[in-house]
Amino acid sequence: MKGSKNKRPRLWGGRFGAGMAESVEAFTSSIAVDARLCRQDIAGSIAHARMLARQRIIPAREARRIVRALEAIQKEIESGGFSFSSKDEDIHMNIERRLIRKLGAVGEKLHTARSRNDQVALDMRLYLREEIRSIIGALGGLRRELARTAKRYLTVIMPGYTHLQRAQPVLLSHHLLAYVEMLERDRERLEGCIQRVDVLPLGSGALAGTTFPIDRAYVARLLHFPRVSKNSIDAVSDRDFVLEFLSASAILFVHLSRLAEDMILWSSEEFGFIELPDRYCTGSSMMPQKKNPDVLELIRGKSGRVFGHLQALLTVMKGLPLAYNRDLQEDKPPLFDTVDTVTASLAMMREVVREIKVKKERMLAAVKDGFMNATDLADYLVRRGVSFRSAHAVVGRMVRFCIQKGRRLEELSLRELRGFSPKIEKDVYDYLTLDGAIQRRRAIGGTALANVRRRLKEIGA
Amino acid sequence: MKGSKNKRPRLWGGRFGAGMAESVEAFTSSIAVDARLCRQDIAGSIAHARMLARQRIIPAREARRIVRALEAIQKEIESGGFSFSSKDEDIHMNIERRLIRKLGAVGEKLHTARSRNDQVALDMRLYLREEIRSIIGALGGLRRELARTAKRYLTVIMPGYTHLQRAQPVLLSHHLLAYVEMLERDRERLEGCIQRVDVLPLGSGALAGTTFPIDRAYVARLLHFPRVSKNSIDAVSDRDFVLEFLSASAILFVHLSRLAEDMILWSSEEFGFIELPDRYCTGSSMMPQKKNPDVLELIRGKSGRVFGHLQALLTVMKGLPLAYNRDLQEDKPPLFDTVDTVTASLAMMREVVREIKVKKERMLAAVKDGFMNATDLADYLVRRGVSFRSAHAVVGRMVRFCIQKGRRLEELSLRELRGFSPKIEKDVYDYLTLDGAIQRRRAIGGTALANVRRRLKEIGA
Amino acid sequence: MKGSKNKRPRLWGGRFGAGMAESVEAFTSSIAVDARLCRQDIAGSIAHARMLARQRIIPAREARRIVRALEAIQKEIESGGFSFSSKDEDIHMNIERRLIRKLGAVGEKLHTARSRNDQVALDMRLYLREEIRSIIGALGGLRRELARTAKRYLTVIMPGYTHLQRAQPVLLSHHLLAYVEMLERDRERLEGCIQRVDVLPLGSGALAGTTFPIDRAYVARLLHFPRVSKNSIDAVSDRDFVLEFLSASAILFVHLSRLAEDMILWSSEEFGFIELPDRYCTGSSMMPQKKNPDVLELIRGKSGRVFGHLQALLTVMKGLPLAYNRDLQEDKPPLFDTVDTVTASLAMMREVVREIKVKKERMLAAVKDGFMNATDLADYLVRRGVSFRSAHAVVGRMVRFCIQKGRRLEELSLRELRGFSPKIEKDVYDYLTLDGAIQRRRAIGGTALANVRRRLKEIGA
Amino acid sequence: MKGSKNKRPRLWGGRFGAGMAESVEAFTSSIAVDARLCRQDIAGSIAHARMLARQRIIPAREARRIVRALEAIQKEIESGGFSFSSKDEDIHMNIERRLIRKLGAVGEKLHTARSRNDQVALDMRLYLREEIRSIIGALGGLRRELARTAKRYLTVIMPGYTHLQRAQPVLLSHHLLAYVEMLERDRERLEGCIQRVDVLPLGSGALAGTTFPIDRAYVARLLHFPRVSKNSIDAVSDRDFVLEFLSASAILFVHLSRLAEDMILWSSEEFGFIELPDRYCTGSSMMPQKKNPDVLELIRGKSGRVFGHLQALLTVMKGLPLAYNRDLQEDKPPLFDTVDTVTASLAMMREVVREIKVKKERMLAAVKDGFMNATDLADYLVRRGVSFRSAHAVVGRMVRFCIQKGRRLEELSLRELRGFSPKIEKDVYDYLTLDGAIQRRRAIGGTALANVRRRLKEIGA
């Protein structure tokens, strides 16, 4: 029978009449995935051992030996000298096994007053806290790069789009700063998330707490947790903090995918607004002339991965009875891959934004077509006493006329213009200039240069 | 040809040579969905009109007429006297059309310095701000009900489960308070979300701002917004605030589905831990004896709806170029249905929690089986100097022995116990009692009665 | 206490000591959603009544009265004279209640040998079978329209894109036929789905079958089901057929969203490849010149809705124990909305495809830029004995040279060309023409005109 | 500047003025993921080379050398002697590079008339075709195991549940066969999917076909494809076949998660219906008595992963313009992980089903409580001329009476029974037996033993 020759007894095997089937071992082992938590696992165990000693649950001398041995194991792992085994299921058992091999019965004391249920919750929180901080840093990097690019092309005018149709002229810098606002919200959400990550679960035991007189506040201090979980059943069942991070990442990827889409469009021959340097493009195996914005397409595509991971964990958690269930092991693949995807994509996007070369003249040419001063003309009429709806209708008819004649609004003579509305005077032409269209939009948030300048200053760029 | 006889000109129709095809009208109209925003739309228009007058963009006298007419329209809607028409596409056009019918050219001035793009963003934010506050209230209601039920059954002991296997005894009140912790995090997330909802977008125009000298800060004061959006392109393209609310709702539904699952299990004949009153159950059309916990099943099932809505809007937003695209209209069905589902499910769950009748004796009987004092026995051995791993193994063997013999740990004689470990003394039996198992778990978050009492006090129950 | 005055007894209320709380009634009632199934419910009941009579479970005379009364109810509903009540929970109970009011004790016999569990499964299958057939029809309509448009612009050449960069010239008709292939696969999937929808569940009772000597094969004949379900527990728990339809719809919406995206891009000023007639566009409330392809954006956006519904029902079904659970009621909103969305979007897309006006000259101009004959030039070199990789490299260098000099490949002199490769002869220029690029791609599936013609013929266009 | 020292020129690098940035290389490389396709890539290349020779596009002698070299590379990979490099981006380039290193200019000819776009589509289809066949085999294995277990416990009676409340007695074998029906539908869906996978895309080139006189039908024969794609643009853009497989897998995981849930419930102390052998359970690191059904929980949890992957690829595909975009590279991680997850979970589930030990007596005890003969009693009354609704109401009242008195229906005296309905005669007790309840449900699909036997025979068990 398969697996029956499994010689190495489980650390929890006392109650069992037979070893684990090999197929079960392979199916349930998570070490290939959670080995990534080794540093956190050791840090958590060190803090736990110190607390056990301080509370006289184990002798101080033994705790010191445990701490030293754990530090040695950490070094073994770093140096590649540690061999992880799927026989030992997960990172916790791998390290505990090694510890026991080093220290014998003393090593067997580490797991006093602890369960893997609170241990893995601790590891995950230590890990995610660190990663979110690093992602917040990367977000800042991308925001600064966007701001720097905005400054570099501060006065470049481009068509603003709605429905992918040219709508009104805007500053390219204003457009780029729209993404800065989005990323700022992403930062806020991640800061909120950290607050809920930053809670010590250790001490919750398997689900009910522990019978030993542990000092959770002390462990929290050692591991820099501002808060301690208040309910042991909740603490071992809870993966909200992962779900919240995945949600925040999904929203962040909405932003990255939109920025990627904008730049893919702008890189097309049809738009021709920007160029990416050769070093940031890839070619075709078949077509010798191709130069493709693959990195942007990949960033856009990776939104799928992140949305999928969020859905995955929501599905896992749905309808699970309390407290811990093994389904929770499925939290790690989506979390780890999301962390990697977010981190790599932010870094890559930052480089791309840094490297784009803006073709101002193409943007300027584009902005002259498309009757993008039509709103300004309507607004002019309003200033001359026409109601907005009438002004809108009048200008609509002018546009129709121009399309039929192949002309632009600013090319119509005053006489022609007055044929549409007698309220129009000579000063109308001031309202049809590009610069005017930008500068008049001065209210907070509008595309006027002064606004963009102020905002750049506010965000420290 | 269909639709060509469409007589009623669009308010934006000046530029168009032909009316809209009827099929297009039916396909694009959103009035059936967004009529729900009428109150917010009118409130926003009133603030806008006041600001226009204050800034002398329209005469004060006309603004007053507009405001009065809008108030009248509000009343028409409330009284059911307003007839919404899909000819007018959406709530904004329906109301503006009615206003113009009432006031003529004066009504045509309301839309000065405004676009539907910033208008709908405003309506959505006004709506969601209010709904989140109401949901936070409902969350509080459910938390209080859980706490009240916990107090009512304060000392009832039940099996705590991991992997749906009996694990350690816990207080039912402790189990219920686990949900209080979850709902508390939901509240925190929704509070964070409100901060990002609570930003005024009006004044962003179609995407670039407006040429009129509007005062956005004044509008913000009138509508009680603490913040004003800083970038017009972002303000009309952004649906983060909806996504964040849907995420928070999805996580909340993880909690509701778990609580529903727990109570469905407990209501089964096999568990028999609680009973729902007849008034909260439904019967079968075929089986006369059935009494089913349908409301709990529906709450559990509605998690699908909410997760789906989150994915729906993420998909909509993915890869959209800036700024506004009509795809964004698809934000409303998932948002509105989520608000309704969350609101109804919280209210229903609160009633169910209030109404459950706990069968203490069944819980107590269950807690006596399953060797749930095994951990305590291992802990006892640790106190007697055995390493935890050895203690765990020893007790594992005892459990195996008991299973074979059909006995409980506390039924073994001292002699039998000492056969497994000579460290065991007579005081071991104190460690095998149920009450002891609860009371010894005194560290913060453990299931000891004192902890539950303290936590109830902290949350004001 | 709320709801206690609920006077109307439930049809299943015998075992219950108290009426249903009003809140529970409102929360669990599905009549607002499932009233849509009235026709199917009645058709199923008529078949059931006929079978009961044939098997002498009820007298033939009574069955005739039941059938006539059900037909009358059908007419009441059609004429708007039937008033649905949430007191009666769902469509089944509404109709049974009305029947009993009409016929008294005779009406009380209809539900013999039946449960709502198999009844609703029947209604859903009758409904979906019909809707899928209608959707397959609509798919055919869109495919024919695409083929017709392909024929209309049979020889128009446009840039083929990869990575949204111009790649190789293709026929517009070839591009449009790509969508015909996709829709053909959608049809295949839906045909497969119908086979699994088209199975009679009635006769499965609540979950175990029925004690009456029913004739399921006879009911299947009456309702035109080729298959009868083989396991009663499965038959009442199964919603695979809905999930499969939602999956097929999601994939279909991938196609619609891509076609919408293509046409949105083509409608932009930058591409300028097609124009939509005014009647199929909408304007802006603020910008008088705007003409937006809203219908295409909405179709693209509605992909979110359909993907979300699929995830919703997957979530609902995950981990449900057998057999029927009330969670299953949550299958209807996603199903019904998907049917409506698919139906409306296919019809709308068909109209749009019919109405687009292709601007051939813009397409042709675009195809001349971008070195789209580079692959053909490499292929030429291969024919002259150069290995493909070397040929690719040589042409790559030529392109780089041309970019620097602002020239096209076909503009280089033979001397210049030979400077890159001495294998080049005068006949090279034949390989650089547009028409040649199209005509040479003659292998099955290539863009050559002959291929497009053959494919159009194959699909009967 | 990072990456500028990148010495190894890209195979497509002719047009590029600078090497690829290292960060871009790392970000875009897919070799870590797609190395899994090496066997398919080589098989496809061999068929391609043969066809090129047959069509005299390359000399037969050179094709033979290419084929031999590719076979040698295959062996290098199998023996672990091949070192994949992310410098070469993907599996295609890694193998082509190695080939060129072996054969020089001859190796440079392999990629004639081919693009990576049609090459990767081919690899994916070859891979998935094989995997689906293997999964269909595994499905068959699980179905046979379920049938075998059903036979082993053929006559064991258990409570059938609706709403997780006891409903009617069913045979355990009937319950298990419900899953056989589900898996049979999964097989049908996968067979349908294979038909759409089994189409040759090679020959579509980058998107437009190729200028060489290739013979696609010959390649199809070599690689055993019954169909050849009909449109080159579609063939390189299409990932329907992956989406369809992911959908079918998601539905399959609905079934696996439900079966897991059933068995987790049955393994609980409360149900106590089955026991898993120690070798298929895991213990707790803290609680010595625990024996947990982890494998079932993991299978249930893995539904999240699979649903997420489906959503991921739907998101990737949404709104992509034709033809190939690099986003498509994101198809591989969800596909590969789904294949692995489905394969492992089917195998594991089969072992679990094989190993469960059914505790008949617990099932039997459970079936006696819960008034599970109430429907049969109502049916009895119908046979005595009472209308079903009245019969349902009468039995409902009897049940209420029994609950109050703590009795079972079959324990009531004839006199008591007749107090509820004078139609009741002595033969009623025959209708209240368990065996009768099973045997009377004889109509197709009902739980009667004869039905289960017939169905087992039909499926060849």
PDB file of N, CA and C in Angstrom, chain C residues 182-215:
ATOM      1  N   MET C 182     -15.294  33.441 -34.543  1.00  0.00           N
ATOM      2  CA  MET C 182     -15.535  33.444 -33.091  1.00  0.00           C
ATOM      3  C   MET C 182     -17.003  33.132 -32.795  1.00  0.00           C
ATOM      4  N   LEU C 183     -17.875  33.785 -33.526  1.00  0.00           N
ATOM      5  CA  LEU C 183     -19.304  33.606 -33.264  1.00  0.00           C
ATOM      6  C   LEU C 183     -19.748  32.188 -33.622  1.00  0.00           C
ATOM      7  N   GLU C 184     -19.070  31.600 -34.599  1.00  0.00           N
ATOM      8  CA  GLU C 184     -19.381  30.222 -34.947  1.00  0.00           C
ATOM      9  C   GLU C 184     -19.032  29.284 -33.784  1.00  0.00           C
ATOM     10  N   ARG C 185     -17.909  29.565 -33.134  1.00  0.00           N
ATOM     11  CA  ARG C 185     -17.582  28.767 -31.938  1.00  0.00           C
ATOM     12  C   ARG C 185     -18.593  29.000 -30.823  1.00  0.00           C
ATOM     13  N   ASP C 186     -19.043  30.248 -30.694  1.00  0.00           N
ATOM     14  CA  ASP C 186     -20.062  30.525 -29.672  1.00  0.00           C
ATOM     15  C   ASP C 186     -21.314  29.686 -29.937  1.00  0.00           C
ATOM     16  N   ARG C 187     -21.678  29.603 -31.218  1.00  0.00           N
ATOM     17  CA  ARG C 187     -22.839  28.801 -31.567  1.00  0.00           C
ATOM     18  C   ARG C 187     -22.618  27.335 -31.175  1.00  0.00           C
ATOM     19  N   GLU C 188     -21.456  26.813 -31.502  1.00  0.00           N
ATOM     20  CA  GLU C 188     -21.158  25.417 -31.144  1.00  0.00           C
ATOM     21  C   GLU C 188     -21.300  25.200 -29.641  1.00  0.00           C
ATOM     22  N   ARG C 189     -20.731  26.117 -28.873  1.00  0.00           N
ATOM     23  CA  ARG C 189     -20.805  25.963 -27.419  1.00  0.00           C
ATOM     24  C   ARG C 189     -22.247  25.991 -26.937  1.00  0.00           C
ATOM     25  N   LEU C 190     -23.041  26.888 -27.497  1.00  0.00           N
ATOM     26  CA  LEU C 190     -24.435  26.980 -27.059  1.00  0.00           C
ATOM     27  C   LEU C 190     -25.227  25.742 -27.471  1.00  0.00           C
ATOM     28  N   GLU C 191     -24.908  25.173 -28.635  1.00  0.00           N
ATOM     29  CA  GLU C 191     -25.571  23.928 -29.044  1.00  0.00           C
ATOM     30  C   GLU C 191     -25.235  22.809 -28.053  1.00  0.00           C
ATOM     31  N   GLY C 192     -23.980  22.758 -27.648  1.00  0.00           N
ATOM     32  CA  GLY C 192     -23.578  21.769 -26.650  1.00  0.00           C
ATOM     33  C   GLY C 192     -24.329  21.987 -25.345  1.00  0.00           C
ATOM     34  N   CYS C 193     -24.452  23.239 -24.970  1.00  0.00           N
ATOM     35  CA  CYS C 193     -25.139  23.596 -23.723  1.00  0.00           C
ATOM     36  C   CYS C 193     -26.599  23.145 -23.772  1.00  0.00           C
ATOM     37  N   ILE C 194     -27.255  23.391 -24.894  1.00  0.00           N
ATOM     38  CA  ILE C 194     -28.664  23.003 -25.017  1.00  0.00           C
ATOM     39  C   ILE C 194     -28.849  21.516 -24.728  1.00  0.00           C
ATOM     40  N   GLN C 195     -27.930  20.716 -25.198  1.00  0.00           N
ATOM     41  CA  GLN C 195     -28.056  19.281 -24.944  1.00  0.00           C
ATOM     42  C   GLN C 195     -28.134  18.956 -23.457  1.00  0.00           C
ATOM     43  N   ARG C 196     -27.411  19.738 -22.673  1.00  0.00           N
ATOM     44  CA  ARG C 196     -27.438  19.476 -21.228  1.00  0.00           C
ATOM     45  C   ARG C 196     -28.586  20.220 -20.528  1.00  0.00           C
ATOM     46  N   VAL C 197     -29.128  21.239 -21.189  1.00  0.00           N
ATOM     47  CA  VAL C 197     -30.331  21.889 -20.659  1.00  0.00           C
ATOM     48  C   VAL C 197     -31.545  20.990 -20.895  1.00  0.00           C
ATOM     49  N   ASP C 198     -31.501  20.287 -22.014  1.00  0.00           N
ATOM     50  CA  ASP C 198     -32.701  19.631 -22.544  1.00  0.00           C
ATOM     51  C   ASP C 198     -32.966  18.268 -21.899  1.00  0.00           C
ATOM     52  N   VAL C 199     -33.063  18.281 -20.592  1.00  0.00           N
ATOM     53  CA  VAL C 199     -33.252  17.057 -19.808  1.00  0.00           C
ATOM     54  C   VAL C 199     -34.390  17.319 -18.828  1.00  0.00           C
ATOM     55  N   LEU C 200     -35.370  16.432 -18.779  1.00  0.00           N
ATOM     56  CA  LEU C 200     -36.529  16.633 -17.901  1.00  0.00           C
ATOM     57  C   LEU C 200     -36.189  16.310 -16.443  1.00  0.00           C
ATOM     58  N   PRO C 201     -36.317  17.274 -15.532  1.00  0.00           N
ATOM     59  CA  PRO C 201     -36.076  16.981 -14.109  1.00  0.00           C
ATOM     60  C   PRO C 201     -37.352  16.611 -13.363  1.00  0.00           C
ATOM     61  N   LEU C 202     -38.523  16.993 -13.902  1.00  0.00           N
ATOM     62  CA  LEU C 202     -39.768  16.770 -13.165  1.00  0.00           C
ATOM     63  C   LEU C 202     -39.946  15.279 -12.891  1.00  0.00           C
ATOM     64  N   GLY C 203     -40.376  14.986 -11.689  1.00  0.00           N
ATOM     65  CA  GLY C 203     -40.511  13.603 -11.267  1.00  0.00           C
ATOM     66  C   GLY C 203     -39.456  13.250 -10.228  1.00  0.00           C
ATOM     67  N   SER C 204     -38.554  14.192  -9.970  1.00  0.00           N
ATOM     68  CA  SER C 204     -37.517  13.953  -8.968  1.00  0.00           C
ATOM     69  C   SER C 204     -38.001  14.283  -7.570  1.00  0.00           C
ATOM     70  N   GLY C 205     -39.179  14.919  -7.487  1.00  0.00           N
ATOM     71  CA  GLY C 205     -39.721  15.260  -6.184  1.00  0.00           C
ATOM     72  C   GLY C 205     -38.820  16.231  -5.461  1.00  0.00           C
ATOM     73  N   ALA C 206     -38.841  16.177  -4.137  1.00  0.00           N
ATOM     74  CA  ALA C 206     -38.024  17.090  -3.345  1.00  0.00           C
ATOM     75  C   ALA C 206     -36.550  16.732  -3.500  1.00  0.00           C
ATOM     76  N   LEU C 207     -36.258  15.439  -3.579  1.00  0.00           N
ATOM     77  CA  LEU C 207     -34.886  14.967  -3.768  1.00  0.00           C
ATOM     78  C   LEU C 207     -34.805  13.465  -4.002  1.00  0.00           C
ATOM     79  N   ALA C 208     -35.873  12.717  -3.661  1.00  0.00           N
ATOM     80  CA  ALA C 208     -35.743  11.265  -3.657  1.00  0.00           C
ATOM     81  C   ALA C 208     -36.650  10.573  -4.665  1.00  0.00           C
ATOM     82  N   GLY C 209     -37.389  11.383  -5.467  1.00  0.00           N
ATOM     83  CA  GLY C 209     -38.409  10.796  -6.334  1.00  0.00           C
ATOM     84  C   GLY C 209     -39.758  10.885  -5.660  1.00  0.00           C
ATOM     85  N   THR C 210     -40.695  10.080  -6.093  1.00  0.00           N
ATOM     86  CA  THR C 210     -42.040  10.140  -5.516  1.00  0.00           C
ATOM     87  C   THR C 210     -42.585   8.722  -5.366  1.00  0.00           C
ATOM     88  N   THR C 211     -43.531   8.593  -4.467  1.00  0.00           N
ATOM     89  CA  THR C 211     -44.111   7.259  -4.240  1.00  0.00           C
ATOM     90  C   THR C 211     -45.199   6.942  -5.259  1.00  0.00           C
ATOM     91  N   PHE C 212     -45.597   7.929  -6.078  1.00  0.00           N
ATOM     92  CA  PHE C 212     -46.677   7.696  -7.039  1.00  0.00           C
ATOM     93  C   PHE C 212     -46.127   7.088  -8.333  1.00  0.00           C
ATOM     94  N   PRO C 213     -46.980   6.323  -9.029  1.00  0.00           N
ATOM     95  CA  PRO C 213     -46.538   5.655 -10.260  1.00  0.00           C
ATOM     96  C   PRO C 213     -46.549   6.605 -11.452  1.00  0.00           C
ATOM     97  N   ILE C 214     -45.708   7.625 -11.402  1.00  0.00           N
ATOM     98  CA  ILE C 214     -45.700   8.628 -12.474  1.00  0.00           C
ATOM     99  C   ILE C 214     -45.037   8.059 -13.726  1.00  0.00           C
ATOM    100  N   ASP C 215     -45.311   8.724 -14.859  1.00  0.00           N
ATOM    101  CA  ASP C 215     -44.706   8.327 -16.131  1.00  0.00           C
ATOM    102  C   ASP C 215     -43.880   9.498 -16.647  1.00  0.00           C
TER     103      ASP C 215
END
